[in-house]
Amino acid sequence: MNQEKIVVIDFGGQYNQLVARRVRECSVYCEIYSYRTPIDQIKAMDPKGIILTGGPNSCYEEGAASCSRELFEMGIPVLGLCYGAQLMMHVLGGYVCKAPVREYGKIEVTVDRTSKLFGNVSEKTICWMSHNDYIEKTAPDFRIVAHTADCPVAAAECEEKKLYAIQFHPEVLHTQEGTKMLHNFVYKVCGCAGTWKMDAFVENSIKAIREKVGSGRALCALSGGVDSSVAAVMMAKAVGNQLTCVFVDHGLLRKNEGDEVEEVFGPNGPYHLNFVRVNAQQRFYDKLKGVEEPERKRKIIGEEFIRVFEEEAKKIGKVDFLVQGTIYPDVVESGLGGESAVIKSHHNVGGLPDYVDFREIIEPLRNLFKDEVRKVGIELGIPENLVYRQPFPGPGLGVRIVGEVTAEKVRIVQEADAIYREEIARAGLDRSIGQYFAALTNMRSVGVMGDERTYDYAVALRAVNTVDFMTAEAAEIPWETLSRAANRIVNEVKNVNRVLYDCTGKPPATIEWE
Ligand code: XMP
């Protein structure tokens, strides 16, 4: 696809993905690259503009992340943010040093003169600052455009060379007019036309997949999650029944989930593909019998999943393409895109399964963020309940049952979870909470029901708000919703006599219960 592109150069700042998202929200396509990327490679991409992100270093220190002077001399507009701004000044002959006053948080910025970047931005505007160093002296040919009480250079520019440096973070929503500034950069400075639209993306992708696959065969492991479902539908629209989707029901799915997936992708659903559902529940329960240790359980589930998938793949024989629902944050988190360290290992980017005989891998969502994947899903006509499904871990309820996993415990947690989800939806909270579910503690205690003594399980309810799932806060659910869910669970789910709400954040807890 030959489309206009903005390149974000990542210096290890925590908001790097946010920068890319904001640019895409302006309908301009954007990708993140490490600052180590050779300049020729960047040039070859022919970007309409370049954005340098923040970063944890001091640009004047030995060994700090840097870039060459050439980057600013290619005639391509460059916007430096925070560290990126300081680096631009440092490389071009300005002076950056430790600031006498460290600025952190929402700070009022005064815009001193007219500038393309600040067109239609208020003269006094609240911006998000987070810096220890500051620009004491701008590089030659730059003029100061904005300041704060403690920072003489909050923004500077060299309009002739299309170079812009801003000390704050326009990508963070606390910067009240940040989106306007980024919009100004991509449209007024870089001259983008804004052609990045979902419908065009979907259409182009389908065409490209069709060309690539030709008359070949493709295989997709369908989990029922958003990413693999959207990838599968896109493939199905492109190549129809040249695609086989294998859906392994490991018996650790949410209530009715297996049937819901089958309804959409199975023979009675709207898509023409080969759908194989493997009901492997008992196989998994047998393997998990007597196993209590969490990591061991995860390993068993993971290995068994591969065994089942492998058996099915063998029945299909040689395929040409293996489809994966990898999305952009997986690529970046795995250290393949930007500068951030490898964060999660449970994504399968980079580690290709060697048990399926295939020629090539297809990742139709590799360049998209989660919310964009959802938009593609809607564009493809996938039911909303599937598109807006909350994240569900690969090992499923295996990481929501403490101690040994049994069919009976799965039943309990499925029932409790279904009730909890119903009540969250009834309260209108289902789209606003990051992740919520019921887990089964391994704890039984004495209770009383009617006139009888019980000795039953405690269910734990969990709800968290999070940006990246690396840290999270317990959500403040209205008491009415919690108590209604608790009442229903003890009344409707056999073998439960207590319901607890988990108020812990991550850290120190994790989101799942294992
Ligand atoms: P924790 O429990 O580590 O979970 O705080 C963080 C996020 O990751 C999800 N999670 C997984 N997702 N495979 C996945 O695809 C896994 O093995 C896995 N383990 C945890 C979890 O649901 C939460 O969103």
XYZ file of C-alpha atoms and ligand atoms in Angstrom:
538
model
C 0.000 0.000 0.000
C 1.453 3.292 -1.057
C 0.095 5.715 1.495
C 1.366 8.816 3.194
C 3.129 8.061 6.402
C 4.492 9.746 9.503
C 7.436 8.035 11.176
C 7.765 8.172 14.953
C 11.310 7.694 16.172
C 11.319 6.119 19.568
C 13.847 7.158 22.214
C 12.336 4.930 24.887
C 9.644 7.318 26.123
C 6.615 5.896 27.860
C 4.128 7.564 25.500
C 5.571 6.354 22.189
C 2.499 4.350 21.219
C 0.260 7.210 22.196
C 2.034 9.484 19.730
C 1.367 7.040 16.905
C -2.260 6.665 17.912
C -2.902 10.389 18.011
C -1.446 10.774 14.549
C -3.630 7.986 13.236
C -6.606 9.637 14.865
C -5.853 12.529 12.498
C -6.391 10.022 9.641
C -2.691 9.809 8.847
C -0.896 6.476 8.962
C 2.016 6.250 11.367
C 4.662 3.736 12.411
C 7.168 3.604 15.263
C 10.856 2.856 14.725
C 13.768 2.650 17.107
C 16.259 5.520 17.115
C 18.778 2.886 16.033
C 17.081 2.531 12.632
C 19.552 3.540 9.889
C 18.797 6.903 8.346
C 18.729 5.422 4.831
C 15.920 3.125 5.849
C 13.917 6.073 7.130
C 14.602 8.037 3.975
C 13.501 5.095 1.841
C 10.107 5.128 3.551
C 9.604 8.629 2.198
C 7.746 9.876 5.268
C 5.707 13.090 5.150
C 7.040 13.944 8.594
C 9.073 12.620 11.511
C 8.277 12.833 15.223
C 10.934 12.259 17.870
C 9.512 10.930 21.138
C 10.431 11.540 24.744
C 12.965 9.339 26.500
C 14.488 8.659 29.899
C 18.032 9.920 29.195
C 19.804 13.255 29.291
C 20.783 13.942 25.701
C 24.178 15.423 26.648
C 25.334 12.335 28.550
C 27.767 9.830 27.145
C 25.958 6.936 25.450
C 22.523 8.630 25.482
C 20.089 7.696 22.716
C 20.836 9.992 19.818
C 20.336 10.684 16.130
C 22.442 12.131 13.325
C 22.377 15.733 12.156
C 21.363 14.435 8.744
C 17.914 13.589 10.085
C 17.225 17.326 10.300
C 18.703 18.101 6.910
C 16.604 15.904 4.649
C 13.961 18.572 4.117
C 11.398 16.371 5.895
C 9.507 18.160 8.704
C 10.585 17.038 12.186
C 8.729 17.523 15.453
C 10.689 16.804 18.636
C 8.745 16.101 21.826
C 10.381 16.504 25.258
C 13.608 14.474 24.960
C 13.175 14.668 21.191
C 13.035 18.463 21.410
C 16.131 18.625 23.603
C 17.993 16.258 21.319
C 17.125 18.366 18.275
C 18.615 21.422 19.992
C 21.635 19.525 21.262
C 22.479 18.031 17.855
C 21.953 21.335 16.017
C 24.093 23.425 18.359
C 21.797 24.617 21.154
C 22.418 24.069 24.861
C 20.531 21.580 27.055
C 21.235 21.180 30.767
C 19.650 20.243 34.072
C 16.710 22.568 34.764
C 16.831 24.610 38.003
C 13.173 23.681 38.525
C 11.871 20.301 37.493
C 8.427 20.517 35.871
C 5.994 17.664 36.265
C 2.254 17.611 35.641
C -0.194 20.087 34.180
C 1.573 23.376 33.548
C 0.322 26.562 31.925
C 2.179 27.332 28.706
C 2.127 30.794 27.147
C 2.306 30.934 23.352
C 4.319 34.044 22.498
C 4.004 34.309 18.714
C 2.097 32.960 15.798
C 3.260 29.636 14.501
C 1.873 26.994 12.169
C 2.112 24.498 15.004
C 0.061 26.617 17.388
C -2.474 27.983 14.891
C -5.908 28.084 16.626
C -4.315 27.138 19.993
C -5.143 29.501 22.905
C -2.500 31.954 24.058
C -2.462 30.338 27.483
C -2.907 26.596 27.346
C -2.504 23.740 29.828
C 0.123 21.187 28.821
C 1.593 18.009 30.318
C 5.214 18.422 31.339
C 7.611 15.783 32.637
C 11.256 16.810 32.471
C 14.410 17.284 34.531
C 16.477 18.890 31.758
C 15.544 21.925 29.719
C 16.652 23.866 26.671
C 18.674 26.776 27.990
C 19.691 28.056 24.572
C 18.065 27.206 21.265
C 20.116 26.139 18.239
C 21.012 28.800 15.649
C 18.116 29.866 13.386
C 15.476 28.776 15.895
C 13.076 31.202 17.515
C 11.274 30.678 20.785
C 7.533 30.279 20.358
C 6.279 29.477 23.862
C 7.426 29.512 27.503
C 6.234 28.644 31.011
C 7.008 30.241 34.381
C 10.000 27.910 34.870
C 10.883 26.961 31.329
C 12.084 29.682 28.951
C 11.818 27.401 25.899
C 8.561 25.455 26.016
C 8.520 25.485 22.210
C 10.900 26.624 19.481
C 10.926 26.382 15.719
C 12.865 26.951 12.549
C 10.047 27.385 10.085
C 12.287 27.535 7.000
C 13.696 24.072 7.746
C 10.353 22.804 9.092
C 11.872 21.859 12.462
C 9.749 22.114 15.606
C 10.693 21.389 19.198
C 8.259 21.255 22.089
C 9.166 20.529 25.668
C 5.775 19.126 26.714
C 3.743 16.109 25.577
C 0.930 16.954 23.137
C 0.062 13.244 22.833
C -1.130 13.043 26.450
C -4.751 14.045 26.924
C -3.835 16.283 29.886
C -2.398 18.606 27.251
C -5.718 20.232 26.543
C -5.005 21.346 22.989
C -2.427 18.675 22.169
C -4.518 17.044 19.457
C -4.818 20.409 17.697
C -1.040 20.784 17.749
C -0.452 17.330 16.278
C -3.176 17.987 13.741
C -1.432 21.232 12.789
C 1.858 19.411 12.429
C 0.584 16.674 10.128
C -1.674 18.897 8.009
C -0.203 22.412 8.051
C 3.491 21.578 8.372
C 3.764 18.172 6.674
C 0.952 18.796 4.183
C -0.719 15.419 4.683
C -4.034 14.780 2.937
C -5.422 12.467 5.654
C -6.236 9.397 3.622
C -5.909 6.781 6.377
C -9.475 5.541 6.689
C -10.688 2.214 7.955
C -12.898 1.351 5.016
C -10.038 1.970 2.595
C -7.705 -0.028 4.820
C -10.083 -2.976 4.902
C -10.651 -2.908 1.178
C -6.938 -2.642 0.384
C -6.026 -5.374 2.842
C -8.559 -7.783 1.406
C -7.243 -7.123 -2.077
C -3.639 -7.584 -0.968
C -4.442 -10.855 0.845
C -6.273 -12.190 -2.197
C -3.289 -11.455 -4.405
C -0.841 -12.961 -1.984
C -2.753 -16.167 -1.284
C -3.692 -16.795 -4.926
C -5.014 -20.318 -5.049
C -3.098 -21.337 -1.904
C -4.520 -22.590 1.380
C -4.491 -20.810 4.716
C -4.874 -22.024 8.297
C -5.913 -19.943 11.281
C -6.097 -20.827 14.974
C -9.281 -19.180 16.167
C -9.572 -18.416 19.869
C -12.801 -16.446 19.772
C -10.929 -13.372 20.974
C -11.164 -10.093 19.110
C -7.853 -10.248 17.260
C -8.044 -13.755 15.871
C -11.730 -13.291 14.988
C -11.118 -10.113 13.027
C -8.099 -11.650 11.292
C -10.174 -14.719 10.386
C -13.071 -12.717 8.963
C -10.758 -10.573 6.888
C -9.135 -13.719 5.521
C -12.507 -15.322 4.889
C -13.685 -12.295 2.938
C -10.513 -12.433 0.873
C -10.163 -16.144 0.146
C -13.377 -17.835 1.349
C -13.047 -21.544 1.870
C -9.376 -21.647 0.995
C -9.206 -20.766 4.704
C -9.577 -23.311 7.472
C -10.142 -22.084 11.014
C -9.411 -24.447 13.862
C -11.123 -23.611 17.116
C -9.948 -25.614 20.107
C -12.490 -25.682 22.926
C -10.288 -26.474 25.899
C -13.154 -26.429 28.358
C -11.776 -23.310 30.005
C -13.856 -20.795 28.090
C -16.506 -18.504 29.524
C -20.067 -19.741 29.715
C -21.528 -20.475 26.245
C -18.466 -19.018 24.572
C -17.690 -22.090 22.481
C -21.197 -22.082 21.024
C -21.072 -18.349 20.393
C -17.892 -18.734 18.388
C -19.414 -21.598 16.439
C -22.533 -19.560 15.697
C -20.441 -16.879 14.037
C -17.809 -18.970 12.281
C -19.527 -22.339 11.907
C -21.513 -23.646 8.918
C -24.639 -21.717 9.954
C -22.785 -18.431 10.230
C -22.375 -15.766 7.561
C -18.866 -16.669 6.392
C -17.739 -19.205 3.853
C -14.782 -20.906 5.417
C -13.880 -24.328 6.715
C -14.557 -24.296 10.431
C -13.246 -27.064 12.645
C -14.303 -27.109 16.281
C -12.376 -29.503 18.462
C -14.146 -30.383 21.672
C -11.127 -31.231 23.747
C -12.528 -30.343 27.173
C -12.031 -33.727 28.766
C -8.480 -34.034 27.459
C -7.559 -30.823 29.242
C -9.340 -31.759 32.479
C -7.547 -35.111 32.508
C -4.176 -33.466 32.093
C -4.942 -30.904 34.810
C -6.117 -33.453 37.358
C -4.379 -33.015 40.691
C -2.183 -30.126 39.471
C -2.191 -27.079 41.742
C 0.930 -25.155 40.880
C -0.019 -22.155 38.672
C 2.911 -22.199 36.259
C 2.573 -25.931 35.798
C -1.094 -25.516 34.956
C -0.246 -22.861 32.379
C 2.371 -25.103 30.827
C 0.023 -28.045 30.599
C -2.695 -25.961 28.989
C -0.260 -24.402 26.516
C 1.301 -27.716 25.546
C -1.983 -29.529 25.228
C -3.302 -26.726 23.056
C -0.401 -27.178 20.684
C -0.897 -30.958 20.625
C -4.570 -30.605 19.699
C -3.901 -27.956 17.081
C -1.083 -30.033 15.646
C -3.304 -33.087 15.289
C -5.901 -31.059 13.421
C -3.312 -29.381 11.233
C -1.926 -32.772 10.267
C -5.372 -33.866 9.123
C -5.521 -30.821 6.855
C -2.082 -31.514 5.411
C 0.209 -28.956 3.912
C -0.974 -25.370 4.018
C 0.634 -22.409 2.335
C -0.117 -19.717 4.882
C -0.527 -19.599 8.633
C -2.698 -16.696 9.790
C -1.967 -14.931 13.077
C -3.902 -12.185 14.806
C -0.790 -10.278 15.864
C -1.520 -6.602 16.470
C 0.790 -3.617 16.573
C 1.346 -3.386 20.335
C 2.420 -7.064 20.274
C 5.008 -6.189 17.673
C 6.291 -3.210 19.635
C 6.175 -4.993 22.993
C 8.168 -7.844 21.576
C 10.947 -5.377 20.854
C 10.604 -5.625 17.081
C 9.259 -2.168 16.438
C 10.185 0.590 18.819
C 12.648 1.023 21.584
C 10.706 -0.351 24.563
C 12.012 -3.435 26.306
C 10.349 -6.799 25.750
C 7.396 -6.636 28.088
C 5.273 -9.711 27.528
C 6.402 -13.089 26.440
C 2.997 -14.688 25.991
C 2.481 -13.229 22.562
C 3.615 -15.482 19.812
C 5.349 -12.828 17.728
C 8.699 -14.085 16.538
C 8.142 -17.602 17.855
C 6.530 -19.408 14.971
C 5.068 -22.827 15.571
C 7.242 -25.430 13.880
C 4.616 -28.161 13.917
C 2.565 -26.845 11.014
C 3.937 -27.272 7.555
C 3.457 -23.851 5.987
C 5.271 -21.540 3.629
C 4.583 -18.109 4.988
C 2.848 -16.283 7.787
C 0.095 -13.715 7.242
C -0.648 -11.137 9.912
C -3.400 -8.912 8.528
C -3.632 -6.764 11.694
C 0.056 -6.316 12.314
C -0.078 -2.548 11.879
C -3.178 -1.833 13.953
C -3.891 -0.829 17.524
C -6.585 -2.613 19.494
C -9.236 0.058 18.997
C -8.450 0.094 15.287
C -8.839 -3.684 15.165
C -12.296 -3.185 16.656
C -13.142 -0.588 14.021
C -12.036 -3.026 11.323
C -14.226 -5.670 12.944
C -17.249 -3.390 12.773
C -16.378 -2.437 9.203
C -16.304 -6.165 8.345
C -19.744 -6.618 9.875
C -18.702 -8.773 12.842
C -21.306 -8.731 15.659
C -20.652 -6.048 18.276
C -20.671 -8.469 21.199
C -17.698 -10.199 19.613
C -15.902 -7.037 18.575
C -16.171 -5.461 22.016
C -15.368 -8.618 23.919
C -12.987 -7.896 26.776
C -9.544 -9.476 26.804
C -9.531 -13.130 27.757
C -6.269 -14.912 28.514
C -5.143 -17.845 26.385
C -5.188 -20.301 29.334
C -8.757 -19.163 30.004
C -10.390 -20.076 33.258
C -7.274 -22.060 34.094
C -5.895 -18.771 35.448
C -9.137 -17.929 37.249
C -9.371 -21.062 39.352
C -6.949 -21.223 42.239
C -5.654 -24.743 42.884
C -6.738 -27.830 41.004
C -8.946 -27.306 37.943
C -11.927 -29.634 37.705
C -15.030 -29.688 35.514
C -17.103 -28.830 38.590
C -14.985 -25.789 39.445
C -15.168 -24.648 35.835
C -18.948 -24.836 36.038
C -18.985 -22.735 39.222
C -16.756 -20.005 37.873
C -18.555 -19.925 34.511
C -21.933 -19.451 36.191
C -20.689 -16.820 38.623
C -18.865 -14.954 35.878
C -21.924 -14.935 33.606
C -24.034 -13.403 36.378
C -21.384 -10.829 37.186
C -21.074 -9.833 33.535
C -24.837 -9.505 33.248
C -24.949 -7.190 36.238
C -22.038 -5.086 35.001
C -23.815 -4.704 31.654
C -27.106 -3.886 33.392
C -25.313 -1.067 35.232
C -23.997 0.193 31.874
C -20.388 -0.346 32.918
C -19.415 -3.019 30.408
C -17.623 -0.685 28.000
C -15.973 1.512 30.603
C -14.223 -1.047 32.816
C -10.941 -2.380 31.433
C -11.405 -5.989 32.457
C -13.786 -7.725 34.862
C -14.507 -11.323 35.740
C -15.230 -13.794 38.494
C -12.540 -16.112 39.849
C -12.826 -19.112 42.113
C -10.730 -19.006 45.256
C -9.602 -22.336 46.562
C -11.116 -21.473 49.920
C -14.180 -23.067 51.435
C -15.807 -21.866 54.600
C -18.865 -22.366 56.772
C -22.054 -20.581 55.847
C -25.727 -20.925 56.541
C -28.505 -21.238 54.005
C -32.103 -21.722 55.079
C -31.591 -23.601 58.321
C -28.678 -25.551 57.032
C -24.988 -25.287 57.565
C -23.001 -25.113 54.304
C -19.325 -25.588 53.599
C -18.779 -24.021 50.211
C -16.488 -21.957 48.019
C -15.837 -18.221 48.003
C -15.999 -16.526 44.618
C -13.849 -13.427 44.062
C -15.074 -10.663 41.783
C -12.466 -8.581 40.028
C -12.724 -5.392 37.968
C -9.795 -3.242 36.949
C -9.081 -0.115 35.014
C -5.865 -0.054 33.110
C -4.204 1.542 30.138
C -1.752 -1.170 29.229
C -2.526 -4.133 31.523
C 0.964 -3.787 33.004
C -0.388 -1.773 35.905
C -4.017 -1.547 36.958
C -6.303 -0.114 39.599
C -9.296 -1.844 41.120
C -12.435 -0.267 39.632
C -14.897 1.466 41.962
C -18.053 -0.426 41.210
C -21.288 0.946 42.714
C -22.265 -0.986 45.815
C -25.702 -1.682 44.410
C -24.210 -3.519 41.441
C -21.784 -5.485 43.577
C -24.358 -6.539 46.138
C -26.871 -7.523 43.485
C -24.245 -9.659 41.740
C -23.189 -11.197 45.076
C -26.780 -12.042 46.011
C -27.506 -13.605 42.691
C -24.301 -15.632 42.719
C -24.891 -17.211 46.150
C -28.520 -17.885 45.275
C -28.078 -19.163 41.744
C -24.716 -20.899 41.757
C -24.530 -24.145 43.650
C -21.590 -24.632 46.034
C -20.886 -20.928 46.560
C -21.696 -19.308 49.891
C -19.499 -16.205 49.858
C -18.588 -13.496 47.381
C -15.567 -11.221 47.816
C -14.510 -8.134 45.883
C -10.815 -7.797 45.106
C -9.743 -4.221 45.925
C -6.083 -4.753 45.099
C -4.232 -2.967 42.328
C -1.452 -4.314 40.124
C 1.146 -4.208 41.516
C 1.213 -5.762 44.076
C -1.430 -8.216 42.806
C -1.850 -9.322 39.195
C -5.069 -8.972 37.257
C -5.739 -12.700 36.960
C -6.164 -15.075 39.888
C -3.885 -18.074 39.654
P -1.860 -10.382 34.802
O -2.639 -11.428 35.496
O -0.464 -10.807 34.448
O -2.592 -10.128 33.409
O -1.876 -9.067 35.541
C -2.342 -9.030 32.576
C -3.220 -9.145 31.347
O -2.769 -10.224 30.533
C -3.810 -11.178 30.360
N -3.164 -12.488 30.417
C -2.957 -13.263 29.340
N -3.297 -13.110 28.040
N -2.303 -15.195 27.543
C -2.978 -14.079 27.149
O -3.306 -13.962 25.973
C -1.922 -15.426 28.816
O -1.323 -16.435 29.140
C -2.278 -14.407 29.772
N -2.084 -14.279 31.104
C -2.626 -13.099 31.482
C -4.783 -10.937 31.489
O -6.096 -11.369 31.165
C -4.679 -9.453 31.652
O -5.467 -8.791 30.687
